[in-house]
Amino acid sequence: MKYRFTRSSPEYEQSLIRIPHTMCARPTENITMSKRNSQAAKTAARERLRAQREREAKRAKVKRQLVVACSIVGVLAIAGGISYALVQGNKPGHWEAAKDDKLVKPANTSGANGTTVVIGKPSAKKTLMMYEDPRCPICAHFEQSVGSTVDKDVADGKYKIQFIGATFIDTTQPGEGSKNALSALGAALNVSPEAFLQYKSALYSTKWHPEETDDKFKDDSYLIKVANTVDALKNNKKFQTAVKDGTYDKWALLMSEKFDTDGKKYGFQGTPTLIMDGKKVTGSDGQSAPMTVAEFNTAIDAALKA
């Protein structure tokens, strides 16, 4: 016979007490450990997130510092560049500074500043005043067509010439060739009046005279190259040194001032201008300098007889 529990038997009551206690034990332990594992994972995740945020914050800080540093360097560089530009801009140019140079007067000149340049025989009774700008294309045309006639008249004692140099084309056609060539003419005059006249003719010649807009005369090397076509100036080291050193730069500026002063006195502004006995010597138009030999001879004969 099989043994059976009955609800009223002691064995049945004991089993009711023992079964719940035994079956609930392991599930309770697993739930507790799962909660602990989950908490640890969350803690680790928070720690990793915190560490990541710290790293990102450090990188952001370094980036901001680099940006600030670069900005400061950039500002300093710009400020330095502006300061340098202002200093350079405020520095006087060569010709502005030349005004304060010590005046060196070329030989064969007279007057307080050496700006009276008269060439010719002492026996000549009258003087033809010639106003020319080295860069002036009309002056070049005059010299090319009439220059040799003027030189012959001076050599024959018909009249003397007084040369007055202008530099206004350096303003109308921005440059410095007129001033530089006038200074070089001073260096040639220091050698001799003959060297001066020959060099002036060479500068105005068709071979060497540039277009009005071409500031070739600003280059000392070009002026020396032209001078080497003149016997008295060829490979003349003293002349070349004077050109390179700008020995007669201030003299050239003072000569240009004389042109301005005389222009106001006699009522002219351009070049070439010819004056004898305070009156203009002009061509057939009664305004401009005579540009042909025939017109020049007619005008100069009339001026000599006046």
CSV table of C-alpha atoms in Angstrom, one decimal, residues 23 186 209:
chain,number,residue,atom,x,y,z
A,23,MET,CA,12.1,26.9,-3.2
A,186,GLY,CA,76.1,120.0,-62.1
A,209,HIS,CA,66.5,111.1,-74.4
